[in-house]
Each structure stands twice: as C-alpha cells, then as structure tokens.
Amino acid sequence: MKSGSKLERILQAGHFAFTGEVGPPRGCNVQALKEKISHLKGHVDAANVTDNQTAVVRLSSWAASLICLQEGVEPNFQMVCRDRNRLAMQADILGASAHGIRNMLCLSGDHQVFGDHPQAKGVFDIDSIQLLAMVKGMRDDSAFQSGGGIDEAPKMFIGAAANPFAEPFEWRIHRLAKKISAGADFIQTQCVYNMDKAREWVKQANDLGLTEKASLLMGITPMKSVGMARYMQSKVPGMEVPEAIIRRLREAGKQNVAEEGIKIACEQIQEFKEMPGVAGIHLMAIEWEHRVPEIAERAGMLPRPEV
Amino acid sequence: MIIAERKPIPEIQSFVAGYHKVLVVGCGTCVAVCLAGGSKEAEILTNELTLSPKTAGARFESRTLERQCDMEFLSELDEQAAEYDALLSMACGAGVQLLAERFSRIPVFPAVNTSCIGVNRSVGWYEENCRACGTCVLALTAGICPVTRCAKGLFNGPCGGTNITSCEIHPDQPCAWHMIYERLAAQDRLQQIMEISPANDWRNQQPRTIVQPGYEERTSALKEQ
Ligand code: SF4
Ligand code: SF4
C-alpha cells in the first residue's frame, strides 16, 4: 500500500471506484460545506476537494479536506501550481498527511485571469508533472524536491488529471504517460461527453500499458440545462460537448432536461463500467451535490463496497 | 530587444509637478526601435508637456543619448545635467537606474513602462519572447520559450486548457505548447519532450551580475602590470 487510503484499497481490491467532488465555500461557511459533504457520505469512495477552483479564492483545500475527513468522507486533496511555490506545496503536503489526508490530486490550475483576482502574480514555480514527481519523491524516497531528507515521509495516494479532448489529441496519451511515469497512481479525467473520443483514448492507454500502471477514473458531469451544455461547449477551455448531446437535451423539453442529463450520465457510467482499462468514475456534480445519492443509485454504484 | 511603452501623460506630469526645468532624456537603442523612447518620442513628450496647462510655467527640453544603459554615453550629459532640477528618462528600467546613479543629486523619473524582452513583428507590433530565466530550455522546446509564451510557464505542457490551437487565456493567444508540439513533430523530434522536464532552476530570483571571461582577462592583466 502506498498510502492505505480507502480509494487505494478499493482500487487494489478490484472494485469499480466512484469519487465525487465538493467545492469549498467563498468564506468560513462551514455549515454549507458540511451540508454538501453530507450528500456524498456513503455514496462515494472519496471526494475531491477543489483548490481555489477557477482561480477564485475559497476556503483552502487542505482545511476543507480536514472538515471532509471529520465528516466521514475521505478527501482527495487537490493542489494547483498557480498559488504556491515548491516550499509552500511541500509544507502543505506534510501538513495534510500529518492530519490523515491520504489522497491528493496534482493540477496546473486555471490561469488567474479567469478568477476574482486577475491582477495576481501566478506562481507556477513547478508544473503539474513536476509536482507529481515531487510528491512521489517525498513519499517513496523521503526526499524533498531539493534532495534533502524528510523526517517521516508523507503518505499520499497520488492523482493526476487528464484531458483526453484538448488538442493536440495525438499528444494527450503521451502526456498521460508522462504523468504516470512522474508518479500518478490514479487519473481523473476532464468531463467526458464525446464518447467516441473517450473510447479511442482509453484504447490508446490500454495499448501503451498505461492502465496497468495507474487507475483510470473517467470524469462525468450531468448536464442540468441546455444553457449549461452550451456554456460548457463554448466557454470552458479544453471541454468538448458534441452537438448530439445538446440536441438530446433540447428534445427532452424544459421540464425533463435535468432528468435527461442524468440519464445520459448513467448511460455513460454503464458503458465505462464495461470498458476494459477503466477503473472507476469521477462524478463532478457541480452545485448539484444533493442529487449525487440519486445518480449513484441509478447508475448502479450503490452500495459502495467496504474495504 | 527591450520593449517599453510610454506612460500616460497624467502620470508623468504627477512626477514632474513642482520642478521648473526638466530634461527629457531619450535613448537611441531598444526603446527607439519600439517607438517608445527614442529622439522622436522624446521631442513629442517635451512638446506635450510644454503645451499642457497642467505643467505650464515649467521648461522642458529634450536630449537623446545613444544608450542610457552605458556610463560611457551618460558622461555626455555631465555638464548639461546640472542645469536641470529633474530628469525624465525615456529609457528602459535599466537605463533609468544608471542615469539616476550617474546624476544622483538630481531626481530622475521614468517616462516609460518597461514591458519585456521581445521581437519586432512589424513596425509598432512587438511580442514578448523571453523572461531571462537564466536556464534557457529552448533546445528542448523547438526554439519556443515555454516560460514566456505559455501563460502558465509549463515545462511539460500543454495543459488541459488548450482551445484548439489557442491558449486558454485568450483566443488570440497561441498555445505555446501546441506550437512546440507541431514544430517538434514536423522535425521528427517529439522524443525529446517524452522525457520529463525536471523542476526549473530559477536563476532570476536574485540580482545577477554577469562577468564574461574577457572582463576577467582584462582586469587580471591590469593587476599584473
Ligand atoms: S527559457 Fe529562459 S532564457 Fe530561454 S527564452 Fe525562455 S525565459 Fe528566456
Ligand atoms: S493553453 Fe497552452 S500556452 Fe496556455 S497555459 Fe495551457 S499549455 Fe500554456
């Protein structure tokens, strides 16, 4: 075992993993955070806790991860390269591990121009692949990035993100390979809507033997409305939403569009469950945490295995 | 070369308010090429300040030196400078500082914002290309700087935000890593970015002094004499 996290144990036992996501509040509203977490409890194996998501300041991801832990949901502590240099990152990794946080997801982070402090100086001292290598070095070699020794290494199950859809498509699989060789134990993908491309990408990952080295969790976000689908299609960088999805949502009619969105998500999950090389689902129900139990149920992900 | 942009007139006027005789010092090198602070721009600024009611009563004159980042050229101002009670430098930040050092008894103000190290795409169109990181990786990245031209300065890009061939920050901003990929693919050199680029050694985090072998040879020869 690398960290002994629940997520690691689930995957190791060969179960199909199911992770969720919570976004910390824009303030100290712990009650709101606990409310979001409560919907995930017992329905997911671990919940990603976002780190100043979309470059907007929020309650810090390690602090929110701690609250998650106290509330009985295993956190997947997200860390972006935008806001911390290698000293602050390593300090927070040690701190998170000391408090019992056992999973982390290493990301570049959205550029600060998108957020609420566009004048901020972006740090980007290291990039997400260098961060993966740093965490792995800390965990496996008890060594800081500089090479200096660590007095009791942190225990982390290390995750990376992958976007199978962004250009150049042919390069994406090689970038995935780089992330895995840098140290990723598991991968969570960008929200999938284009199943053809996703199939092709998973096949490439299988062919290169990558799915044997790391566990692939495919990202799913149910569409709540046609407006959301259009927004994702045109405004979210690196996101690909095929017209067919939008058509299906539109044809469902205003009353049933959310229901149709969930239906699409469940169909995708069903297909991924049967797809060789896929080890689980990462459900990003953005501001829709209260629907997670229902989606989990309908997608046949319940009950979650005890390990 | 160094690219700069002239500061807005109100800001410049706020610096020189209260001074009676001000010399606008142009620089004939980089800032002249990028149309920010050469002799022509120094004259224009001098005229604007002279004609503006806000700075009425003060006298503005201009003079352009070959280079303000070199003491040798600054010495040309030694006698003249004493006639003024303020100097307004149109050089890059380095030039302003050397001018302020040479004439340390006279207040020296910057008239331009120094933007970047860049290239001339066309007259009046410049593009930032280098941030002087001190550990150049262009050999690996097909001659395209990831530190400068990738909005996140990634060494192992592209990130997941690429928008077809643009950067996530703006449709008009090409994704540096997309360009790196394309150029390396065309040269059949993708292999070199399959390897992980390790964390960079940032050598631009403390003031740097560069001593070339030529300087050392010259000074040691002088010592021996
Ligand atoms: S790698 Fe460093 S030195 Fe080379 S062009 Fe980029 S910023 Fe300049
Ligand atoms: S889109 Fe390209 S240039 Fe922009 S931050 Fe990502 S890798 Fe860098």
Coordinates of C-alpha atoms and ligand atoms in Angstrom, one line a residue:
Chain A
M1 CA 0.0 0.0 0.0
K2 CA 1.2 3.4 -0.9
S3 CA -0.9 5.4 1.5
G4 CA -3.6 3.0 2.6
S5 CA -6.3 5.4 1.6
K6 CA -9.8 4.0 1.1
L7 CA -9.6 4.9 -2.6
E8 CA -6.4 2.9 -2.9
R9 CA -7.9 -0.1 -1.1
I10 CA -11.0 0.0 -3.3
L11 CA -8.9 0.0 -6.4
Q12 CA -6.5 -2.5 -5.2
A13 CA -9.4 -4.9 -4.3
G14 CA -10.5 -4.6 -7.9
H15 CA -13.7 -2.7 -7.2
F16 CA -15.0 -0.1 -9.7
A17 CA -14.2 3.2 -7.9
F18 CA -16.6 6.1 -7.5
T19 CA -15.4 9.5 -6.5
G20 CA -17.3 12.8 -6.0
E21 CA -16.4 16.4 -5.7
V22 CA -17.0 19.3 -3.3
G23 CA -16.1 22.9 -3.8
P24 CA -15.2 24.8 -0.6
P25 CA -17.2 28.0 0.3
R26 CA -16.3 31.6 -0.5
G27 CA -15.9 32.2 3.2
C28 CA -16.0 30.4 6.5
N29 CA -19.4 28.9 6.0
V30 CA -18.6 25.5 7.4
Q31 CA -22.2 24.7 7.7
A32 CA -22.7 24.9 3.9
L33 CA -19.6 22.8 3.3
K34 CA -20.9 20.1 5.8
E35 CA -24.2 20.1 4.0
K36 CA -22.6 19.4 0.7
I37 CA -20.4 16.7 2.2
S38 CA -23.4 15.1 3.9
H39 CA -24.9 14.2 0.4
L40 CA -21.7 12.4 -0.6
K41 CA -21.3 10.4 2.6
G42 CA -21.7 6.7 2.0
H43 CA -22.3 7.3 -1.7
V44 CA -18.7 7.9 -2.9
D45 CA -15.4 6.4 -2.0
A46 CA -13.6 9.7 -1.8
A47 CA -14.5 13.3 -2.6
N48 CA -12.2 15.7 -4.4
V49 CA -11.8 19.0 -2.6
T50 CA -11.1 21.7 -5.1
D51 CA -8.2 24.2 -4.6
N52 CA -9.3 27.8 -5.4
Q53 CA -11.3 26.4 -8.3
T54 CA -11.4 28.6 -11.4
A55 CA -8.9 30.8 -9.7
V56 CA -11.4 32.2 -7.3
V57 CA -10.5 32.4 -3.6
R58 CA -12.2 29.9 -1.4
L59 CA -11.6 28.3 1.9
S60 CA -8.4 26.4 1.5
S61 CA -8.5 22.9 0.1
W62 CA -6.5 21.3 2.9
A63 CA -8.7 22.9 5.5
A64 CA -11.8 21.8 3.7
S65 CA -10.3 18.3 3.3
L66 CA -9.9 18.2 7.0
I67 CA -13.5 19.0 7.5
C68 CA -14.4 16.3 5.0
L69 CA -12.4 13.8 6.9
Q70 CA -14.1 14.8 10.2
E71 CA -17.5 14.4 8.5
G72 CA -16.7 10.9 7.5
V73 CA -15.9 11.3 3.8
E74 CA -12.4 10.6 2.6
P75 CA -11.0 13.6 0.9
N76 CA -9.0 13.8 -2.3
F77 CA -7.0 17.0 -1.6
Q78 CA -6.5 19.0 -4.8
M79 CA -3.4 21.2 -5.2
V80 CA -2.7 23.6 -8.0
C81 CA 0.6 25.0 -9.1
R82 CA -0.7 28.5 -9.6
D83 CA -0.8 29.6 -5.9
R84 CA 2.1 28.1 -4.2
N85 CA 5.8 27.7 -4.8
R86 CA 7.6 24.4 -4.0
L87 CA 8.2 25.4 -0.4
A88 CA 4.6 26.1 0.4
M89 CA 3.5 23.0 -1.6
Q90 CA 5.7 20.6 0.3
A91 CA 4.8 22.2 3.6
D92 CA 1.1 21.7 2.9
I93 CA 1.7 18.1 1.7
L94 CA 3.4 17.3 5.0
G95 CA 0.6 19.1 6.9
A96 CA -2.1 17.3 5.0
S97 CA -0.5 13.9 5.6
A98 CA 0.1 14.7 9.3
H99 CA -3.7 15.3 9.6
G100 CA -4.6 12.0 8.0
I101 CA -5.3 13.2 4.4
R102 CA -4.2 10.3 2.2
N103 CA -5.1 11.2 -1.4
M104 CA -4.1 14.2 -3.4
L105 CA -4.6 15.4 -7.0
C106 CA -1.9 17.4 -8.7
L107 CA -3.0 20.1 -11.1
S108 CA -1.6 23.1 -13.0
G109 CA -4.7 25.1 -12.1
D110 CA -6.7 27.5 -14.2
H111 CA -4.9 30.7 -15.1
Q112 CA -5.5 33.6 -12.7
V113 CA -7.0 35.8 -15.3
F114 CA -10.2 33.7 -15.1
G115 CA -10.7 34.3 -11.4
D116 CA -11.6 37.0 -8.9
H117 CA -8.0 38.4 -8.6
P118 CA -6.9 38.7 -12.3
Q119 CA -4.0 41.0 -11.2
A120 CA -2.4 38.3 -9.0
K121 CA 1.1 37.0 -9.8
G122 CA 0.7 33.4 -10.8
V123 CA 3.4 31.3 -9.1
F124 CA 3.9 28.3 -11.4
D125 CA 7.2 27.6 -9.8
I126 CA 6.8 24.0 -10.9
D127 CA 4.2 22.4 -13.2
S128 CA 1.7 19.6 -12.5
I129 CA 4.1 16.9 -13.8
Q130 CA 6.9 18.2 -11.7
L131 CA 4.5 18.3 -8.7
L132 CA 3.7 14.6 -9.2
A133 CA 7.4 13.8 -9.2
M134 CA 7.9 15.9 -6.1
V135 CA 5.1 14.1 -4.1
K136 CA 6.3 10.7 -5.2
G137 CA 9.9 11.6 -4.2
M138 CA 8.6 12.8 -0.8
R139 CA 6.6 9.6 -0.3
D140 CA 8.8 6.9 -1.7
D141 CA 12.3 8.3 -1.1
S142 CA 11.6 10.5 1.9
A143 CA 13.2 13.3 0.0
F144 CA 12.2 16.9 -0.6
Q145 CA 12.4 18.3 -4.1
S146 CA 15.8 19.7 -3.2
G147 CA 17.0 16.2 -2.3
G148 CA 17.1 16.9 1.5
G149 CA 15.8 14.1 3.8
I150 CA 12.3 14.1 5.3
D151 CA 11.8 13.2 9.0
E152 CA 8.9 10.8 8.4
A153 CA 7.6 10.8 4.9
P154 CA 4.0 11.8 4.0
K155 CA 1.6 9.1 2.8
M156 CA -0.3 10.0 -0.3
F157 CA -2.1 8.2 -3.0
I158 CA -1.2 10.4 -5.9
G159 CA -3.6 11.5 -8.6
A160 CA -3.3 13.4 -11.8
A161 CA -5.8 15.0 -14.1
A162 CA -6.0 14.2 -17.8
N163 CA -7.9 15.9 -20.6
P164 CA -8.4 13.4 -23.5
F165 CA -10.2 16.0 -25.6
A166 CA -7.9 19.0 -25.8
E167 CA -5.7 19.5 -28.8
P168 CA -3.3 18.1 -29.9
F169 CA -5.2 14.9 -29.5
E170 CA -2.4 12.6 -30.6
W171 CA -0.1 14.1 -27.9
R172 CA -2.6 13.6 -25.0
I173 CA -1.8 10.0 -24.5
H174 CA 1.9 10.7 -24.2
R175 CA 1.2 13.4 -21.7
L176 CA -0.8 10.9 -19.7
A177 CA 2.2 8.5 -19.9
K178 CA 4.5 11.3 -18.6
K179 CA 2.1 11.9 -15.7
I180 CA 2.1 8.2 -14.8
S181 CA 5.9 7.9 -15.1
A182 CA 6.2 11.0 -12.9
G183 CA 4.3 9.3 -10.1
A184 CA 0.5 9.3 -10.7
D185 CA -1.2 6.3 -9.1
F186 CA -4.6 7.3 -10.4
I187 CA -6.0 9.6 -13.1
Q188 CA -9.2 11.5 -13.1
T189 CA -10.3 12.9 -16.5
Q190 CA -12.0 16.0 -17.6
C191 CA -15.8 15.7 -18.0
V192 CA -16.5 13.3 -20.9
Y193 CA -19.2 14.0 -23.3
N194 CA -17.6 12.8 -26.5
M195 CA -17.7 9.0 -26.0
D196 CA -16.1 8.2 -29.3
K197 CA -13.0 10.1 -28.4
A198 CA -13.0 8.7 -24.9
R199 CA -13.2 5.2 -26.2
E200 CA -10.3 5.9 -28.5
W201 CA -8.2 7.4 -25.8
V202 CA -8.8 4.5 -23.3
K203 CA -7.8 2.1 -26.1
Q204 CA -4.6 4.0 -26.6
A205 CA -4.0 3.9 -22.9
N206 CA -4.5 0.2 -22.8
D207 CA -2.3 -0.3 -25.8
L208 CA 0.5 1.5 -24.1
G209 CA 0.1 -0.5 -20.9
L210 CA -0.8 2.7 -19.0
T211 CA -4.0 1.3 -17.4
E212 CA -1.9 -1.4 -15.7
K213 CA 0.3 1.2 -14.1
A214 CA -2.4 3.7 -13.0
S215 CA -6.1 3.5 -12.4
L216 CA -8.2 5.5 -14.8
L217 CA -11.3 7.2 -13.4
M218 CA -13.5 8.8 -16.1
G219 CA -15.0 12.2 -15.4
I220 CA -18.7 12.6 -15.6
T221 CA -20.8 15.8 -15.1
P222 CA -24.5 15.5 -15.7
M223 CA -25.9 18.4 -17.6
K224 CA -28.6 20.4 -15.8
S225 CA -29.8 22.5 -18.7
V226 CA -29.3 23.3 -22.4
G227 CA -27.7 26.6 -21.2
M228 CA -25.1 24.7 -19.2
A229 CA -24.3 22.5 -22.1
R230 CA -23.9 25.4 -24.4
Y231 CA -21.7 27.2 -21.9
M232 CA -19.5 24.1 -21.4
Q233 CA -19.3 23.8 -25.2
S234 CA -18.2 27.3 -25.9
K235 CA -16.7 28.8 -22.8
V236 CA -14.9 26.2 -20.9
P237 CA -11.4 25.7 -22.3
G238 CA -10.5 22.2 -23.3
M239 CA -14.1 20.9 -23.0
E240 CA -15.8 19.1 -25.8
V241 CA -19.5 18.8 -26.0
P242 CA -20.9 17.2 -29.1
E243 CA -24.0 18.7 -30.8
A244 CA -25.8 15.4 -30.3
I245 CA -25.8 15.8 -26.6
I246 CA -27.2 19.3 -26.9
R247 CA -29.9 18.1 -29.3
R248 CA -30.9 15.3 -26.9
L249 CA -31.2 17.7 -24.0
R250 CA -33.2 20.2 -26.1
E251 CA -35.6 17.5 -27.4
A252 CA -36.3 16.3 -23.9
G253 CA -38.1 19.6 -23.3
K254 CA -37.6 22.2 -20.5
Q255 CA -39.4 20.1 -17.8
N256 CA -37.3 17.0 -18.4
V257 CA -33.9 18.3 -19.3
A258 CA -32.2 17.6 -16.0
E259 CA -33.7 14.2 -16.0
E260 CA -32.3 13.6 -19.5
G261 CA -28.9 14.9 -18.3
I262 CA -28.9 12.3 -15.5
K263 CA -30.0 9.6 -18.0
I264 CA -27.0 10.5 -20.3
A265 CA -24.6 10.3 -17.4
C266 CA -26.0 6.9 -16.3
E267 CA -25.6 5.5 -19.8
Q268 CA -22.0 6.8 -19.9
I269 CA -21.2 5.3 -16.5
Q270 CA -22.7 2.0 -17.7
E271 CA -20.5 1.9 -20.7
F272 CA -17.4 2.8 -18.7
K273 CA -18.1 0.0 -16.2
E274 CA -17.8 -2.5 -19.0
M275 CA -14.9 -0.8 -20.8
P276 CA -11.6 -2.6 -20.3
G277 CA -9.0 -0.3 -18.7
V278 CA -11.4 1.9 -16.9
A279 CA -11.2 1.6 -13.1
G280 CA -13.9 3.9 -11.9
I281 CA -15.9 7.1 -12.3
H282 CA -15.2 10.6 -11.0
L283 CA -18.6 12.3 -10.7
M284 CA -18.4 16.1 -10.7
A285 CA -21.9 17.2 -9.9
I286 CA -21.2 20.9 -9.7
E287 CA -23.5 22.6 -7.2
W288 CA -25.7 19.5 -7.5
E289 CA -24.3 17.5 -4.6
H290 CA -27.8 16.8 -3.3
R291 CA -28.5 14.8 -6.5
V292 CA -25.4 12.6 -6.0
P293 CA -27.2 9.9 -4.0
E294 CA -29.9 9.5 -6.7
I295 CA -27.3 9.5 -9.5
A296 CA -25.2 6.9 -7.7
E297 CA -28.3 4.8 -7.1
R298 CA -29.5 5.0 -10.7
A299 CA -26.0 4.3 -12.1
G300 CA -25.8 1.1 -10.0
M301 CA -22.9 2.4 -8.0
L302 CA -24.5 1.6 -4.6
P303 CA -23.9 0.3 -2.1
R304 CA -20.3 1.3 -2.0
P305 CA -18.0 -1.7 -1.1
E306 CA -16.5 -1.8 2.4
V307 CA -12.8 -2.4 2.3
Chain B
M1 CA 15.5 43.9 -27.6
I2 CA 13.8 45.6 -24.7
I3 CA 10.2 46.7 -25.3
A4 CA 8.6 49.6 -23.5
E5 CA 5.5 51.6 -23.6
R6 CA 5.3 55.3 -22.7
K7 CA 3.5 56.1 -19.5
P8 CA 0.3 58.1 -19.7
I9 CA 0.8 61.9 -19.6
P10 CA -1.1 62.5 -16.3
E11 CA 1.3 60.0 -14.5
I12 CA 4.4 61.7 -16.0
Q13 CA 3.0 65.1 -15.0
S14 CA 2.5 63.9 -11.5
F15 CA 6.2 63.1 -11.3
V16 CA 7.5 66.4 -12.6
A17 CA 4.9 68.7 -10.9
G18 CA 6.8 71.4 -9.0
Y19 CA 10.0 71.2 -11.0
H20 CA 10.9 74.2 -13.1
K21 CA 13.4 72.9 -15.6
V22 CA 13.2 69.3 -16.8
L23 CA 15.3 67.5 -19.3
V24 CA 13.6 64.7 -21.2
V25 CA 16.3 62.1 -21.9
G26 CA 15.6 59.8 -24.9
C27 CA 17.5 56.6 -25.5
G28 CA 18.6 55.8 -29.1
T29 CA 18.6 52.0 -28.8
C30 CA 15.9 49.5 -27.9
V31 CA 13.2 52.0 -26.9
A32 CA 13.8 53.9 -30.1
V33 CA 13.2 50.9 -32.2
C34 CA 10.0 50.0 -30.4
L35 CA 8.8 53.6 -30.8
A36 CA 8.6 54.3 -27.1
G37 CA 11.5 56.5 -26.1
G38 CA 13.8 57.5 -29.0
S39 CA 14.6 61.0 -30.1
K40 CA 11.3 61.5 -31.9
E41 CA 9.3 60.3 -28.9
A42 CA 11.4 62.5 -26.6
E43 CA 10.6 65.5 -28.7
I44 CA 6.9 64.7 -28.7
L45 CA 6.8 64.2 -25.0
T46 CA 8.7 67.5 -24.5
N47 CA 6.1 69.3 -26.7
E48 CA 3.2 67.7 -24.9
L49 CA 4.5 68.7 -21.5
T50 CA 5.3 72.3 -22.7
L51 CA 1.8 72.8 -24.2
S52 CA -0.1 71.3 -21.3
P53 CA -1.7 73.8 -19.0
K54 CA -1.1 71.4 -16.1
T55 CA 2.7 71.8 -16.4
A56 CA 2.6 75.4 -17.5
G57 CA 5.4 77.6 -16.3
A58 CA 8.0 74.8 -16.3
R59 CA 10.6 74.4 -19.0
F60 CA 11.0 71.2 -20.8
E61 CA 13.9 70.4 -23.1
S62 CA 15.0 67.1 -24.7
R63 CA 18.2 65.3 -25.5
T64 CA 18.7 61.8 -26.7
L65 CA 21.7 59.6 -25.9
E66 CA 22.9 56.7 -27.9
R67 CA 22.4 54.3 -24.9
Q68 CA 21.4 55.0 -21.3
C69 CA 22.5 51.6 -20.0
D70 CA 26.1 52.5 -20.5
M71 CA 28.1 55.1 -18.4
E72 CA 30.2 55.9 -21.4
F73 CA 27.3 57.5 -23.1
L74 CA 25.9 59.1 -19.9
S75 CA 29.0 61.1 -19.5
E76 CA 27.9 63.2 -22.4
L77 CA 25.3 64.7 -20.1
D78 CA 27.8 65.5 -17.3
E79 CA 27.8 69.3 -17.8
Q80 CA 24.3 69.8 -19.2
A81 CA 22.6 67.8 -16.4
A82 CA 23.5 70.4 -13.7
E83 CA 21.3 73.0 -15.5
Y84 CA 18.1 71.0 -14.7
D85 CA 16.2 70.3 -11.5
A86 CA 14.8 67.0 -12.7
L87 CA 15.5 64.4 -15.4
L88 CA 12.8 62.4 -17.2
S89 CA 14.2 59.3 -18.7
M90 CA 12.6 57.5 -21.6
A91 CA 15.0 54.6 -21.4
C92 CA 14.1 51.1 -20.1
G93 CA 14.3 50.5 -16.4
A94 CA 18.0 49.7 -16.6
G95 CA 18.7 53.0 -18.3
V96 CA 16.7 55.0 -15.8
Q97 CA 18.6 53.4 -13.0
L98 CA 22.0 54.1 -14.5
L99 CA 21.0 57.7 -15.2
A100 CA 19.8 58.1 -11.6
E101 CA 23.1 56.6 -10.4
R102 CA 25.2 58.9 -12.5
F103 CA 23.3 62.0 -11.5
S104 CA 22.4 61.0 -8.1
R105 CA 21.9 64.6 -6.8
I106 CA 19.1 65.3 -9.3
P107 CA 15.7 63.5 -9.2
V108 CA 15.3 61.1 -12.1
F109 CA 11.8 59.8 -13.2
P110 CA 10.8 57.1 -15.6
A111 CA 8.6 58.1 -18.6
V112 CA 8.1 54.6 -19.9
N113 CA 6.9 51.3 -18.5
T114 CA 9.4 48.6 -19.4
S115 CA 7.4 45.7 -20.7
C116 CA 9.6 42.8 -21.9
I117 CA 12.3 41.3 -24.0
G118 CA 10.7 40.8 -27.3
V119 CA 10.8 40.7 -31.1
N120 CA 9.7 43.1 -33.8
R121 CA 6.8 41.5 -35.7
S122 CA 6.1 44.7 -37.7
V123 CA 6.6 48.4 -37.1
G124 CA 4.6 49.1 -33.9
W125 CA 3.9 45.4 -33.1
Y126 CA 6.1 43.6 -30.6
E127 CA 5.9 40.3 -28.9
E128 CA 7.3 39.1 -25.6
N129 CA 9.7 36.2 -26.1
C130 CA 12.0 35.8 -23.2
R131 CA 11.9 36.4 -19.4
A132 CA 15.6 35.9 -18.8
C133 CA 15.1 32.9 -16.6
G134 CA 18.8 32.2 -16.7
T135 CA 18.5 28.5 -17.6
C136 CA 17.5 28.5 -21.3
V137 CA 15.5 25.5 -22.4
L138 CA 14.9 26.5 -26.0
A139 CA 17.0 23.5 -27.2
L140 CA 14.3 21.2 -25.8
T141 CA 11.3 23.2 -26.9
A142 CA 11.9 23.8 -30.6
G143 CA 13.0 27.3 -30.1
I144 CA 9.7 28.4 -28.5
C145 CA 10.0 29.7 -24.9
P146 CA 7.6 27.9 -22.5
V147 CA 8.5 30.2 -19.6
T148 CA 7.3 33.3 -21.5
R149 CA 4.9 32.2 -24.2
C150 CA 3.0 29.6 -22.2
A151 CA 0.7 31.5 -19.8
K152 CA 1.4 29.1 -17.0
G153 CA 5.1 28.7 -17.8
L154 CA 4.8 24.9 -18.0
F155 CA 7.8 22.8 -18.7
N156 CA 5.7 19.7 -19.6
G157 CA 2.8 21.1 -21.5
P158 CA 0.3 21.5 -22.9
C159 CA -2.2 21.9 -20.1
G160 CA -5.7 20.6 -20.5
G161 CA -7.0 24.1 -21.3
T162 CA -5.8 24.4 -24.9
N163 CA -8.5 25.8 -27.1
I164 CA -7.8 24.0 -30.4
T165 CA -4.5 25.9 -31.1
S166 CA -5.1 28.8 -28.7
C167 CA -4.2 29.3 -25.1
E168 CA -6.9 29.0 -22.5
I169 CA -6.4 32.7 -21.6
H170 CA -7.4 34.2 -24.9
P171 CA -8.4 33.0 -28.4
D172 CA -5.8 35.4 -29.9
Q173 CA -3.0 34.0 -27.8
P174 CA -1.5 30.9 -29.5
C175 CA -0.8 28.0 -27.2
A176 CA 3.0 27.8 -26.9
W177 CA 2.9 24.1 -26.2
H178 CA 0.7 23.5 -29.2
M179 CA 3.4 25.2 -31.3
I180 CA 6.2 23.3 -29.6
Y181 CA 4.4 20.1 -30.4
E182 CA 3.8 20.9 -34.0
R183 CA 7.3 22.1 -34.7
L184 CA 8.9 19.1 -33.0
A185 CA 6.6 16.7 -34.7
A186 CA 7.5 18.3 -38.1
Q187 CA 11.1 17.9 -37.3
D188 CA 10.6 14.4 -36.0
R189 CA 11.9 15.3 -32.6
L190 CA 8.9 14.6 -30.3
Q191 CA 11.1 12.1 -28.4
Q192 CA 12.7 14.9 -26.5
I193 CA 9.5 16.0 -24.9
M194 CA 8.5 12.5 -24.0
E195 CA 11.1 12.8 -21.2
I196 CA 10.0 14.7 -18.1
S197 CA 11.5 18.1 -17.8
P198 CA 12.5 18.5 -14.2
A199 CA 11.7 21.4 -11.9
N200 CA 13.5 24.5 -13.2
D201 CA 16.5 26.1 -11.5
W202 CA 15.1 29.7 -11.3
R203 CA 18.2 31.9 -11.6
N204 CA 16.3 35.1 -11.9
Q205 CA 15.3 35.3 -8.3
Q206 CA 18.2 37.3 -7.0
P207 CA 20.0 40.3 -8.6
R208 CA 22.5 38.9 -11.1
T209 CA 25.9 40.1 -12.1
I210 CA 27.4 38.7 -15.2
V211 CA 31.2 38.6 -15.6
Q212 CA 32.4 37.4 -19.0
P213 CA 35.9 35.8 -19.4
G214 CA 37.0 38.9 -21.4
Y215 CA 36.5 41.1 -18.3
E216 CA 38.4 38.8 -16.1
E217 CA 41.3 38.6 -18.5
R218 CA 41.5 42.3 -18.8
T219 CA 41.3 43.0 -15.1
S220 CA 43.9 40.4 -14.2
A221 CA 46.2 41.7 -17.0
L222 CA 45.8 45.2 -15.5
K223 CA 46.6 43.9 -12.0
E224 CA 49.8 42.2 -13.2
Q225 CA 51.1 45.4 -14.7
Ligands
SF4_1 S1 13.9 29.5 -21.4 FE1 14.5 31.3 -20.1 S2 16.3 32.2 -21.2 FE2 15.3 30.8 -22.7 S3 14.0 32.2 -23.8 FE3 12.8 31.3 -22.1 S4 12.9 32.8 -20.4 FE4 14.5 33.3 -22.0
SF4_2 S1 -3.1 26.6 -23.2 FE1 -1.0 26.2 -23.8 S2 0.0 28.2 -23.6 FE2 -1.9 28.3 -22.5 S3 -1.4 27.7 -20.4 FE3 -2.0 25.8 -21.4 S4 -0.2 24.9 -22.2 FE4 0.3 27.1 -21.7

